[in-house]
PDB file of C-alpha atoms in Angstrom:
ATOM      1  CA  UNK A1342       0.120  -0.080   0.228  1.00  0.00           C
ATOM      2  CA  UNK A1343       1.337   3.739  -1.063  1.00  0.00           C
ATOM      3  CA  UNK A1344       1.550   6.141   1.552  1.00  0.00           C
ATOM      4  CA  UNK A1345       1.984  10.104   1.313  1.00  0.00           C
ATOM      5  CA  UNK A1346       5.461  10.531   2.549  1.00  0.00           C
ATOM      6  CA  UNK A1347       6.540  14.118   4.337  1.00  0.00           C
ATOM      7  CA  UNK A1348      10.266  15.539   5.136  1.00  0.00           C
ATOM      8  CA  UNK A1349      11.203  18.276   7.475  1.00  0.00           C
ATOM      9  CA  UNK A1350      13.417  20.728   6.596  1.00  0.00           C
ATOM     10  CA  UNK A1351      14.714  23.817   8.147  1.00  0.00           C
ATOM     11  CA  UNK A1352      16.335  26.152   6.156  1.00  0.00           C
ATOM     12  CA  UNK A1353      19.202  28.391   8.089  1.00  0.00           C
ATOM     13  CA  UNK A1354      22.562  28.581   9.378  1.00  0.00           C
ATOM     14  CA  UNK A1355      24.196  25.108   8.865  1.00  0.00           C
ATOM     15  CA  UNK A1356      27.688  26.088   9.872  1.00  0.00           C
ATOM     16  CA  UNK A1357      27.557  23.684  12.673  1.00  0.00           C
ATOM     17  CA  UNK A1358      28.774  20.174  12.050  1.00  0.00           C
ATOM     18  CA  UNK A1359      25.391  18.240  11.887  1.00  0.00           C
ATOM     19  CA  UNK A1360      24.973  15.849  14.493  1.00  0.00           C
ATOM     20  CA  UNK A1361      24.007  11.910  13.760  1.00  0.00           C
ATOM     21  CA  UNK A1362      21.307  11.850  16.282  1.00  0.00           C
ATOM     22  CA  UNK A1363      19.742  15.795  15.756  1.00  0.00           C
ATOM     23  CA  UNK A1364      17.853  17.664  13.768  1.00  0.00           C
ATOM     24  CA  UNK A1365      20.150  20.351  12.097  1.00  0.00           C
ATOM     25  CA  UNK A1366      19.069  23.319   9.530  1.00  0.00           C
ATOM     26  CA  UNK A1367      20.351  22.753   6.578  1.00  0.00           C
ATOM     27  CA  UNK A1368      21.702  25.828   3.670  1.00  0.00           C
ATOM     28  CA  UNK A1369      19.502  26.703   1.122  1.00  0.00           C
ATOM     29  CA  UNK A1370      22.098  25.618  -1.637  1.00  0.00           C
ATOM     30  CA  UNK A1371      21.402  22.176   0.410  1.00  0.00           C
ATOM     31  CA  UNK A1372      17.647  22.542   0.408  1.00  0.00           C
ATOM     32  CA  UNK A1373      17.796  22.744  -3.098  1.00  0.00           C
ATOM     33  CA  UNK A1374      19.593  19.454  -3.496  1.00  0.00           C
ATOM     34  CA  UNK A1375      17.191  17.988  -0.849  1.00  0.00           C
ATOM     35  CA  UNK A1376      14.319  19.338  -2.808  1.00  0.00           C
ATOM     36  CA  UNK A1377      15.507  17.719  -6.163  1.00  0.00           C
ATOM     37  CA  UNK A1378      15.998  14.366  -4.712  1.00  0.00           C
ATOM     38  CA  UNK A1379      12.455  14.398  -2.833  1.00  0.00           C
ATOM     39  CA  UNK A1380      10.620  15.263  -5.612  1.00  0.00           C
ATOM     40  CA  UNK A1381      12.154  12.561  -7.693  1.00  0.00           C
ATOM     41  CA  UNK A1382      11.636   9.831  -4.607  1.00  0.00           C
ATOM     42  CA  UNK A1383       7.738  10.988  -4.748  1.00  0.00           C
ATOM     43  CA  UNK A1384       7.935  12.977  -1.800  1.00  0.00           C
ATOM     44  CA  UNK A1385       4.196  14.166  -1.143  1.00  0.00           C
ATOM     45  CA  UNK A1386       5.461  17.598   0.717  1.00  0.00           C
ATOM     46  CA  UNK A1387       8.515  19.391   2.447  1.00  0.00           C
ATOM     47  CA  UNK A1388       7.359  20.626   5.679  1.00  0.00           C
ATOM     48  CA  UNK A1389       9.166  24.058   6.187  1.00  0.00           C
ATOM     49  CA  UNK A1390      10.154  24.794  10.236  1.00  0.00           C
ATOM     50  CA  UNK A1391      10.486  28.003  11.033  1.00  0.00           C
ATOM     51  CA  UNK A1392      12.519  27.179  14.578  1.00  0.00           C
ATOM     52  CA  UNK A1393      14.690  24.418  15.283  1.00  0.00           C
ATOM     53  CA  UNK A1394      15.955  24.243  18.880  1.00  0.00           C
ATOM     54  CA  UNK A1395      14.807  27.403  19.569  1.00  0.00           C
ATOM     55  CA  UNK A1396      16.988  28.954  16.720  1.00  0.00           C
ATOM     56  CA  UNK A1397      14.976  30.680  13.975  1.00  0.00           C
ATOM     57  CA  UNK A1398      15.016  29.506  10.301  1.00  0.00           C
ATOM     58  CA  UNK A1399      14.760  31.347   7.007  1.00  0.00           C
ATOM     59  CA  UNK A1400      11.074  32.342   7.114  1.00  0.00           C
ATOM     60  CA  UNK A1401       9.481  29.253   5.732  1.00  0.00           C
ATOM     61  CA  UNK A1402       7.368  30.899   2.915  1.00  0.00           C
ATOM     62  CA  UNK A1403      10.436  32.696   1.510  1.00  0.00           C
ATOM     63  CA  UNK A1404      12.539  29.672   1.594  1.00  0.00           C
ATOM     64  CA  UNK A1405       9.145  27.595  -0.141  1.00  0.00           C
ATOM     65  CA  UNK A1406       8.729  30.291  -2.784  1.00  0.00           C
ATOM     66  CA  UNK A1407      12.261  30.068  -3.832  1.00  0.00           C
ATOM     67  CA  UNK A1408      12.312  26.259  -3.936  1.00  0.00           C
ATOM     68  CA  UNK A1409       8.903  26.127  -5.575  1.00  0.00           C
ATOM     69  CA  UNK A1410      10.364  28.593  -8.374  1.00  0.00           C
ATOM     70  CA  UNK A1411      12.614  25.171  -8.966  1.00  0.00           C
ATOM     71  CA  UNK A1412      10.666  22.782  -8.234  1.00  0.00           C
ATOM     72  CA  UNK A1413       6.960  22.287  -9.111  1.00  0.00           C
ATOM     73  CA  UNK A1414       6.127  18.924  -8.535  1.00  0.00           C
ATOM     74  CA  UNK A1415       6.102  18.627  -4.812  1.00  0.00           C
ATOM     75  CA  UNK A1416       4.212  19.975  -2.051  1.00  0.00           C
ATOM     76  CA  UNK A1417       4.890  22.783   0.395  1.00  0.00           C
ATOM     77  CA  UNK A1418       3.913  22.795   4.040  1.00  0.00           C
ATOM     78  CA  UNK A1419       4.581  26.362   5.758  1.00  0.00           C
ATOM     79  CA  UNK A1420       5.000  26.443   9.614  1.00  0.00           C
ATOM     80  CA  UNK A1421       3.061  29.632  11.032  1.00  0.00           C
ATOM     81  CA  UNK A1422       2.412  30.573  14.445  1.00  0.00           C
ATOM     82  CA  UNK A1423      -0.333  32.815  15.016  1.00  0.00           C
ATOM     83  CA  UNK A1424       2.065  34.977  17.327  1.00  0.00           C
ATOM     84  CA  UNK A1425       3.182  38.090  15.204  1.00  0.00           C
ATOM     85  CA  UNK A1426       1.061  36.787  12.498  1.00  0.00           C
ATOM     86  CA  UNK A1427      -2.032  38.840  11.614  1.00  0.00           C
ATOM     87  CA  UNK A1428      -4.565  35.958  10.156  1.00  0.00           C
ATOM     88  CA  UNK A1429      -5.175  38.214   6.673  1.00  0.00           C
ATOM     89  CA  UNK A1430      -1.729  38.714   5.625  1.00  0.00           C
ATOM     90  CA  UNK A1431      -1.011  35.008   6.347  1.00  0.00           C
ATOM     91  CA  UNK A1432      -4.350  34.297   4.185  1.00  0.00           C
ATOM     92  CA  UNK A1433      -3.055  36.463   1.332  1.00  0.00           C
ATOM     93  CA  UNK A1434       0.810  35.373   1.497  1.00  0.00           C
ATOM     94  CA  UNK A1435      -0.015  31.533   1.434  1.00  0.00           C
ATOM     95  CA  UNK A1436      -2.687  31.722  -0.890  1.00  0.00           C
ATOM     96  CA  UNK A1437      -0.472  33.152  -3.438  1.00  0.00           C
ATOM     97  CA  UNK A1438       1.971  30.534  -2.986  1.00  0.00           C
ATOM     98  CA  UNK A1439      -1.041  28.240  -3.553  1.00  0.00           C
ATOM     99  CA  UNK A1440      -1.624  29.590  -6.736  1.00  0.00           C
ATOM    100  CA  UNK A1441       1.678  29.807  -8.184  1.00  0.00           C
ATOM    101  CA  UNK A1442       2.258  25.886  -7.287  1.00  0.00           C
ATOM    102  CA  UNK A1443      -1.311  24.912  -8.809  1.00  0.00           C
ATOM    103  CA  UNK A1444      -2.750  23.740  -5.346  1.00  0.00           C
ATOM    104  CA  UNK A1445       0.167  22.278  -3.752  1.00  0.00           C
ATOM    105  CA  UNK A1446       0.607  24.598  -0.553  1.00  0.00           C
ATOM    106  CA  UNK A1447      -0.467  24.053   2.893  1.00  0.00           C
ATOM    107  CA  UNK A1448      -0.149  25.768   6.576  1.00  0.00           C
ATOM    108  CA  UNK A1449       0.900  24.100   9.831  1.00  0.00           C
ATOM    109  CA  UNK A1450      -1.016  26.837  11.993  1.00  0.00           C
ATOM    110  CA  UNK A1451       0.995  26.497  15.261  1.00  0.00           C
ATOM    111  CA  UNK A1452      -0.735  28.033  18.278  1.00  0.00           C
ATOM    112  CA  UNK A1453       0.429  31.095  20.221  1.00  0.00           C
ATOM    113  CA  UNK A1454      -0.028  34.482  20.831  1.00  0.00           C
ATOM    114  CA  UNK A1455      -1.343  37.337  18.888  1.00  0.00           C
ATOM    115  CA  UNK A1456       0.098  39.958  16.572  1.00  0.00           C
ATOM    116  CA  UNK A1457       0.053  43.776  16.639  1.00  0.00           C
ATOM    117  CA  UNK A1458      -1.832  44.416  13.773  1.00  0.00           C
ATOM    118  CA  UNK A1459      -4.679  42.538  15.262  1.00  0.00           C
ATOM    119  CA  UNK A1460      -3.892  43.963  18.914  1.00  0.00           C
ATOM    120  CA  UNK A1461      -5.233  47.489  17.705  1.00  0.00           C
ATOM    121  CA  UNK A1462      -8.685  46.423  16.831  1.00  0.00           C
ATOM    122  CA  UNK A1463      -8.970  42.893  19.429  1.00  0.00           C
ATOM    123  CA  UNK A1464     -12.486  42.700  20.369  1.00  0.00           C
ATOM    124  CA  UNK A1465     -12.212  41.139  23.526  1.00  0.00           C
ATOM    125  CA  UNK A1466      -9.028  42.280  25.418  1.00  0.00           C
ATOM    126  CA  UNK A1467      -9.335  39.358  28.280  1.00  0.00           C
ATOM    127  CA  UNK A1468      -9.367  36.399  25.349  1.00  0.00           C
ATOM    128  CA  UNK A1469      -6.083  34.431  26.098  1.00  0.00           C
ATOM    129  CA  UNK A1470      -6.745  30.987  25.290  1.00  0.00           C
ATOM    130  CA  UNK A1471      -4.473  29.483  22.411  1.00  0.00           C
ATOM    131  CA  UNK A1472      -6.646  26.747  21.258  1.00  0.00           C
ATOM    132  CA  UNK A1473      -9.646  29.219  21.200  1.00  0.00           C
ATOM    133  CA  UNK A1474      -7.365  31.584  19.223  1.00  0.00           C
ATOM    134  CA  UNK A1475      -5.847  29.008  16.728  1.00  0.00           C
ATOM    135  CA  UNK A1476      -9.807  27.845  16.381  1.00  0.00           C
ATOM    136  CA  UNK A1477     -11.037  31.333  15.640  1.00  0.00           C
ATOM    137  CA  UNK A1478      -7.396  31.993  13.338  1.00  0.00           C
ATOM    138  CA  UNK A1479      -7.849  28.897  11.139  1.00  0.00           C
ATOM    139  CA  UNK A1480     -11.901  29.407  10.274  1.00  0.00           C
ATOM    140  CA  UNK A1481     -10.476  32.951   9.338  1.00  0.00           C
ATOM    141  CA  UNK A1482      -8.078  31.468   7.048  1.00  0.00           C
ATOM    142  CA  UNK A1483     -10.541  28.825   5.648  1.00  0.00           C
ATOM    143  CA  UNK A1484     -13.233  31.799   5.145  1.00  0.00           C
ATOM    144  CA  UNK A1485     -10.733  34.489   3.128  1.00  0.00           C
ATOM    145  CA  UNK A1486      -9.521  31.674   1.163  1.00  0.00           C
ATOM    146  CA  UNK A1487     -12.978  31.176  -0.075  1.00  0.00           C
ATOM    147  CA  UNK A1488     -14.105  34.503  -0.269  1.00  0.00           C
ATOM    148  CA  UNK A1489     -12.946  34.994  -3.656  1.00  0.00           C
ATOM    149  CA  UNK A1490     -13.411  31.603  -5.706  1.00  0.00           C
ATOM    150  CA  UNK A1491     -12.176  30.860  -8.780  1.00  0.00           C
ATOM    151  CA  UNK A1492     -15.420  31.057 -10.772  1.00  0.00           C
ATOM    152  CA  UNK A1493     -15.237  34.684  -9.869  1.00  0.00           C
ATOM    153  CA  UNK A1494     -12.369  34.846 -12.388  1.00  0.00           C
ATOM    154  CA  UNK A1495     -13.867  35.626 -15.960  1.00  0.00           C
ATOM    155  CA  UNK A1496     -11.177  37.729 -17.928  1.00  0.00           C
ATOM    156  CA  UNK A1497     -13.819  38.240 -20.702  1.00  0.00           C
ATOM    157  CA  UNK A1498     -11.776  40.779 -22.875  1.00  0.00           C
ATOM    158  CA  UNK A1499     -15.005  40.979 -25.110  1.00  0.00           C
ATOM    159  CA  UNK A1500     -17.482  42.087 -22.617  1.00  0.00           C
ATOM    160  CA  UNK A1501     -15.023  44.152 -20.296  1.00  0.00           C
ATOM    161  CA  UNK A1502     -15.465  41.886 -17.524  1.00  0.00           C
ATOM    162  CA  UNK A1503     -12.695  41.061 -15.261  1.00  0.00           C
ATOM    163  CA  UNK A1504     -14.428  39.170 -12.016  1.00  0.00           C
ATOM    164  CA  UNK A1505     -17.858  38.378 -11.259  1.00  0.00           C
ATOM    165  CA  UNK A1506     -18.353  40.671  -8.090  1.00  0.00           C
ATOM    166  CA  UNK A1507     -21.396  39.082  -6.855  1.00  0.00           C
ATOM    167  CA  UNK A1508     -19.251  35.934  -5.999  1.00  0.00           C
ATOM    168  CA  UNK A1509     -16.898  37.737  -4.044  1.00  0.00           C
ATOM    169  CA  UNK A1510     -18.074  37.908  -0.555  1.00  0.00           C
ATOM    170  CA  UNK A1511     -16.593  39.810   2.080  1.00  0.00           C
ATOM    171  CA  UNK A1512     -16.370  37.460   5.867  1.00  0.00           C
ATOM    172  CA  UNK A1513     -16.956  39.988   8.059  1.00  0.00           C
ATOM    173  CA  UNK A1514     -15.693  38.233  10.854  1.00  0.00           C
ATOM    174  CA  UNK A1515     -15.924  39.788  14.478  1.00  0.00           C
ATOM    175  CA  UNK A1516     -14.634  37.158  17.277  1.00  0.00           C
ATOM    176  CA  UNK A1517     -13.164  36.959  20.318  1.00  0.00           C
ATOM    177  CA  UNK A1518      -9.707  37.564  19.334  1.00  0.00           C
ATOM    178  CA  UNK A1519      -9.980  39.057  15.461  1.00  0.00           C
ATOM    179  CA  UNK A1520     -11.864  41.119  13.685  1.00  0.00           C
ATOM    180  CA  UNK A1521     -11.665  40.604   9.796  1.00  0.00           C
ATOM    181  CA  UNK A1522     -13.492  42.152   6.830  1.00  0.00           C
ATOM    182  CA  UNK A1523     -12.212  40.681   3.796  1.00  0.00           C
ATOM    183  CA  UNK A1524     -12.336  39.624   1.348  1.00  0.00           C
ATOM    184  CA  UNK A1525      -8.975  38.949  -0.243  1.00  0.00           C
ATOM    185  CA  UNK A1526      -7.867  40.248  -3.371  1.00  0.00           C
ATOM    186  CA  UNK A1527      -7.064  37.121  -5.334  1.00  0.00           C
ATOM    187  CA  UNK A1528      -8.717  33.842  -6.566  1.00  0.00           C
ATOM    188  CA  UNK A1529      -8.761  30.398  -4.623  1.00  0.00           C
ATOM    189  CA  UNK A1530      -6.208  28.036  -6.201  1.00  0.00           C
ATOM    190  CA  UNK A1531      -6.760  24.550  -7.621  1.00  0.00           C
ATOM    191  CA  UNK A1532      -7.192  22.559  -4.678  1.00  0.00           C
ATOM    192  CA  UNK A1533      -9.919  24.900  -3.905  1.00  0.00           C
ATOM    193  CA  UNK A1534      -8.035  26.146  -0.573  1.00  0.00           C
ATOM    194  CA  UNK A1535      -4.302  25.572   0.895  1.00  0.00           C
ATOM    195  CA  UNK A1536      -4.418  22.888   3.672  1.00  0.00           C
ATOM    196  CA  UNK A1537      -4.960  23.767   7.096  1.00  0.00           C
ATOM    197  CA  UNK A1538      -2.621  21.444   9.468  1.00  0.00           C
ATOM    198  CA  UNK A1539      -2.935  20.880  13.169  1.00  0.00           C
ATOM    199  CA  UNK A1540       0.558  20.409  14.920  1.00  0.00           C
ATOM    200  CA  UNK A1541      -0.114  20.576  18.425  1.00  0.00           C
ATOM    201  CA  UNK A1542      -3.310  18.476  19.148  1.00  0.00           C
ATOM    202  CA  UNK A1543      -2.005  17.719  22.993  1.00  0.00           C
ATOM    203  CA  UNK A1544      -2.260  21.706  23.116  1.00  0.00           C
ATOM    204  CA  UNK A1545      -5.411  22.419  21.027  1.00  0.00           C
ATOM    205  CA  UNK A1546      -7.508  19.400  22.044  1.00  0.00           C
ATOM    206  CA  UNK A1547      -9.101  17.008  19.580  1.00  0.00           C
ATOM    207  CA  UNK A1548     -12.328  18.833  19.630  1.00  0.00           C
ATOM    208  CA  UNK A1549     -10.396  22.080  17.941  1.00  0.00           C
ATOM    209  CA  UNK A1550      -8.413  19.709  15.515  1.00  0.00           C
ATOM    210  CA  UNK A1551     -12.037  18.009  14.364  1.00  0.00           C
ATOM    211  CA  UNK A1552     -13.562  21.197  13.669  1.00  0.00           C
ATOM    212  CA  UNK A1553     -11.145  23.231  12.032  1.00  0.00           C
ATOM    213  CA  UNK A1554      -8.029  21.313  10.381  1.00  0.00           C
ATOM    214  CA  UNK A1555      -7.966  19.275   7.402  1.00  0.00           C
ATOM    215  CA  UNK A1556      -5.014  17.399   8.676  1.00  0.00           C
ATOM    216  CA  UNK A1557      -3.430  16.600  11.985  1.00  0.00           C
ATOM    217  CA  UNK A1558       0.108  15.670  13.052  1.00  0.00           C
ATOM    218  CA  UNK A1559       0.798  13.139  15.669  1.00  0.00           C
ATOM    219  CA  UNK A1560       4.582  12.643  17.189  1.00  0.00           C
ATOM    220  CA  UNK A1561       5.219   8.747  17.231  1.00  0.00           C
ATOM    221  CA  UNK A1562       4.853   8.554  21.150  1.00  0.00           C
ATOM    222  CA  UNK A1563       1.467   9.830  20.978  1.00  0.00           C
ATOM    223  CA  UNK A1564       0.050   8.344  18.158  1.00  0.00           C
ATOM    224  CA  UNK A1565      -1.460   5.219  19.462  1.00  0.00           C
ATOM    225  CA  UNK A1566      -5.151   6.118  19.682  1.00  0.00           C
ATOM    226  CA  UNK A1567      -4.990   9.014  18.250  1.00  0.00           C
ATOM    227  CA  UNK A1568      -6.961   7.821  15.330  1.00  0.00           C
ATOM    228  CA  UNK A1569      -9.978   6.876  18.020  1.00  0.00           C
ATOM    229  CA  UNK A1570      -9.600   9.936  19.366  1.00  0.00           C
ATOM    230  CA  UNK A1571      -9.654  12.229  15.840  1.00  0.00           C
ATOM    231  CA  UNK A1572     -12.759  10.278  14.714  1.00  0.00           C
ATOM    232  CA  UNK A1573     -14.589  10.748  17.933  1.00  0.00           C
ATOM    233  CA  UNK A1574     -13.664  14.633  17.863  1.00  0.00           C
ATOM    234  CA  UNK A1575     -14.983  14.403  14.116  1.00  0.00           C
ATOM    235  CA  UNK A1576     -18.584  12.723  14.938  1.00  0.00           C
ATOM    236  CA  UNK A1577     -19.143  15.366  17.220  1.00  0.00           C
ATOM    237  CA  UNK A1578     -18.161  18.092  14.693  1.00  0.00           C
ATOM    238  CA  UNK A1579     -20.379  16.495  12.016  1.00  0.00           C
ATOM    239  CA  UNK A1580     -17.934  15.553   9.820  1.00  0.00           C
ATOM    240  CA  UNK A1581     -16.153  12.344   8.364  1.00  0.00           C
ATOM    241  CA  UNK A1582     -12.604  10.588   8.962  1.00  0.00           C
ATOM    242  CA  UNK A1583     -11.939  10.635   5.362  1.00  0.00           C
ATOM    243  CA  UNK A1584     -12.135  14.496   5.557  1.00  0.00           C
ATOM    244  CA  UNK A1585      -9.044  14.883   8.079  1.00  0.00           C
ATOM    245  CA  UNK A1586      -5.454  13.150   7.332  1.00  0.00           C
ATOM    246  CA  UNK A1587      -3.746  11.815  10.033  1.00  0.00           C
ATOM    247  CA  UNK A1588      -0.017  12.246  10.110  1.00  0.00           C
ATOM    248  CA  UNK A1589       2.438  10.298  12.130  1.00  0.00           C
ATOM    249  CA  UNK A1590       5.539  12.310  12.787  1.00  0.00           C
ATOM    250  CA  UNK A1591       8.831  10.230  13.677  1.00  0.00           C
ATOM    251  CA  UNK A1592      12.629  10.977  13.805  1.00  0.00           C
ATOM    252  CA  UNK A1593      14.458   8.495  11.650  1.00  0.00           C
ATOM    253  CA  UNK A1594      18.627   8.015  11.506  1.00  0.00           C
ATOM    254  CA  UNK A1595      19.206   6.068   8.593  1.00  0.00           C
ATOM    255  CA  UNK A1596      21.773   2.811   9.615  1.00  0.00           C
ATOM    256  CA  UNK A1597      23.007   0.123   7.367  1.00  0.00           C
ATOM    257  CA  UNK A1598      19.571  -1.919   7.346  1.00  0.00           C
ATOM    258  CA  UNK A1599      17.189   0.755   5.906  1.00  0.00           C
ATOM    259  CA  UNK A1600      14.836  -2.038   4.782  1.00  0.00           C
ATOM    260  CA  UNK A1601      14.423  -2.908   8.598  1.00  0.00           C
ATOM    261  CA  UNK A1602      13.274   0.606   9.284  1.00  0.00           C
ATOM    262  CA  UNK A1603      10.959   0.495   6.187  1.00  0.00           C
ATOM    263  CA  UNK A1604       9.141  -2.390   7.715  1.00  0.00           C
ATOM    264  CA  UNK A1605       9.168  -1.132  11.404  1.00  0.00           C
ATOM    265  CA  UNK A1606       7.685   2.379   9.877  1.00  0.00           C
ATOM    266  CA  UNK A1607       5.261   0.346   7.703  1.00  0.00           C
ATOM    267  CA  UNK A1608       3.597  -1.811  10.697  1.00  0.00           C
ATOM    268  CA  UNK A1609       3.230   1.554  12.489  1.00  0.00           C
ATOM    269  CA  UNK A1610       1.265   3.163   9.757  1.00  0.00           C
ATOM    270  CA  UNK A1611      -0.860   0.011   9.798  1.00  0.00           C
ATOM    271  CA  UNK A1612      -1.252  -0.221  13.585  1.00  0.00           C
ATOM    272  CA  UNK A1613      -2.023   3.203  14.263  1.00  0.00           C
ATOM    273  CA  UNK A1614      -4.223   3.665  10.940  1.00  0.00           C
ATOM    274  CA  UNK A1615      -2.013   6.901   9.711  1.00  0.00           C
ATOM    275  CA  UNK A1616      -3.135   8.373   6.802  1.00  0.00           C
ATOM    276  CA  UNK A1617       0.518   9.527   5.892  1.00  0.00           C
ATOM    277  CA  UNK A1618       4.059   9.989   7.627  1.00  0.00           C
ATOM    278  CA  UNK A1619       6.619  13.166   8.257  1.00  0.00           C
ATOM    279  CA  UNK A1620      10.117  12.359   8.535  1.00  0.00           C
ATOM    280  CA  UNK A1621      12.317  14.092  10.854  1.00  0.00           C
ATOM    281  CA  UNK A1622      15.719  13.079   9.507  1.00  0.00           C
ATOM    282  CA  UNK A1623      18.930  13.304  11.790  1.00  0.00           C
ATOM    283  CA  UNK A1624      22.202  14.053  10.626  1.00  0.00           C
ATOM    284  CA  UNK A1625      21.872  17.188   8.932  1.00  0.00           C
ATOM    285  CA  UNK A1626      21.600  17.217   4.976  1.00  0.00           C
ATOM    286  CA  UNK A1627      23.540  13.855   4.660  1.00  0.00           C
ATOM    287  CA  UNK A1628      20.869  12.080   6.629  1.00  0.00           C
ATOM    288  CA  UNK A1629      18.169  14.055   5.024  1.00  0.00           C
ATOM    289  CA  UNK A1630      19.565  13.049   1.347  1.00  0.00           C
ATOM    290  CA  UNK A1631      19.794   9.121   3.008  1.00  0.00           C
ATOM    291  CA  UNK A1632      16.343   9.385   4.048  1.00  0.00           C
ATOM    292  CA  UNK A1633      14.895  10.504   0.839  1.00  0.00           C
ATOM    293  CA  UNK A1634      16.913   8.739  -1.351  1.00  0.00           C
ATOM    294  CA  UNK A1635      17.166   5.263   0.516  1.00  0.00           C
ATOM    295  CA  UNK A1636      14.132   4.988   2.782  1.00  0.00           C
ATOM    296  CA  UNK A1637      11.241   6.883   1.072  1.00  0.00           C
ATOM    297  CA  UNK A1638      11.606   4.410  -1.900  1.00  0.00           C
ATOM    298  CA  UNK A1639      10.997   1.255   0.287  1.00  0.00           C
ATOM    299  CA  UNK A1640       7.933   3.029   2.119  1.00  0.00           C
ATOM    300  CA  UNK A1641       6.014   3.231  -1.509  1.00  0.00           C
ATOM    301  CA  UNK A1642       5.649   6.769  -1.711  1.00  0.00           C
ATOM    302  CA  UNK A1643       2.526   8.236  -3.192  1.00  0.00           C
ATOM    303  CA  UNK A1644       1.481  11.660  -4.305  1.00  0.00           C
ATOM    304  CA  UNK A1645      -1.036  13.671  -6.396  1.00  0.00           C
ATOM    305  CA  UNK A1646      -1.461  16.746  -8.747  1.00  0.00           C
ATOM    306  CA  UNK A1647      -2.258  19.080  -5.500  1.00  0.00           C
ATOM    307  CA  UNK A1648      -1.676  18.650  -1.918  1.00  0.00           C
ATOM    308  CA  UNK A1649      -4.896  17.595  -0.603  1.00  0.00           C
ATOM    309  CA  UNK A1650      -5.063  14.954  -3.685  1.00  0.00           C
ATOM    310  CA  UNK A1651      -1.534  13.381  -2.188  1.00  0.00           C
ATOM    311  CA  UNK A1652      -2.858  13.529   1.325  1.00  0.00           C
ATOM    312  CA  UNK A1653      -6.145  11.685   0.038  1.00  0.00           C
ATOM    313  CA  UNK A1654      -8.422  14.701   0.671  1.00  0.00           C
ATOM    314  CA  UNK A1655     -10.832  15.952  -1.829  1.00  0.00           C
ATOM    315  CA  UNK A1656     -10.143  19.019  -3.432  1.00  0.00           C
ATOM    316  CA  UNK A1657     -12.720  21.563  -2.064  1.00  0.00           C
ATOM    317  CA  UNK A1658     -14.195  24.956  -2.124  1.00  0.00           C
ATOM    318  CA  UNK A1659     -16.973  24.613   0.636  1.00  0.00           C
ATOM    319  CA  UNK A1660     -16.502  26.063   4.083  1.00  0.00           C
ATOM    320  CA  UNK A1661     -16.189  24.111   7.073  1.00  0.00           C
ATOM    321  CA  UNK A1662     -19.588  23.971   8.653  1.00  0.00           C
TER     322      UNK A1662
END
């Protein structure tokens, strides 16, 4: 059975010697080599992190845009914390990236604090729950990405009609954490909207994940029972299990016996009913390349024309209820 494979990357200061048991940043030049190899191996997407061990990396959306300009047949997941990131600005930046890659982009939205732009008009100064903030933020992203559907862009020169204004909708959102009017100034992508991934289910809780996410990442040490918890949360939210991809995240160190590691991961995928696997290769660029070139083919990696398709999700332009 084929499995969507994601690879973690942090692009940044790679001057330190990579440790064999540690995940380290790699240079932008090395990231180009890795991305080329990953695309050839059938990796579904690269997850681009913004920090490693407390050290900042190059802005993932900047690094991703650079890589996507050279490699367009692989997906990109961009880590974005709510802290210091206004939702309208993020929605606009990520959607532009998604359109440029024909629907191969998603965001790993991480819970945190607010931002300077939103703080000026925050509706409720007492609101401080990271989980509630994350849920509201995710909802805003979804609605903004759907505010300008692709069908609204007509481009009829003979009739001098650029867009159908009636299909473009302001979201007029006013919640506890944010006020956002919208709409966005550009149409949705080939996959309907970028994928929203929850990367911290232990902080958010399964109810929030089930209500607002398209996918969720669980660490290997916490993956047992995650499928049951996700399924229960989705039932409460009125959604189906196939609407959210369960991604297991595992650190891997390549040894001489890659086949044994692949078999071990395959058993884990089957046992915990995972829909995709996110690998965190240790050992710097050499470790990442070893994982991509040796391990990924053994796992029968699969991919699709959009990031949603790669993760087994349907392309959609319908708002989450």
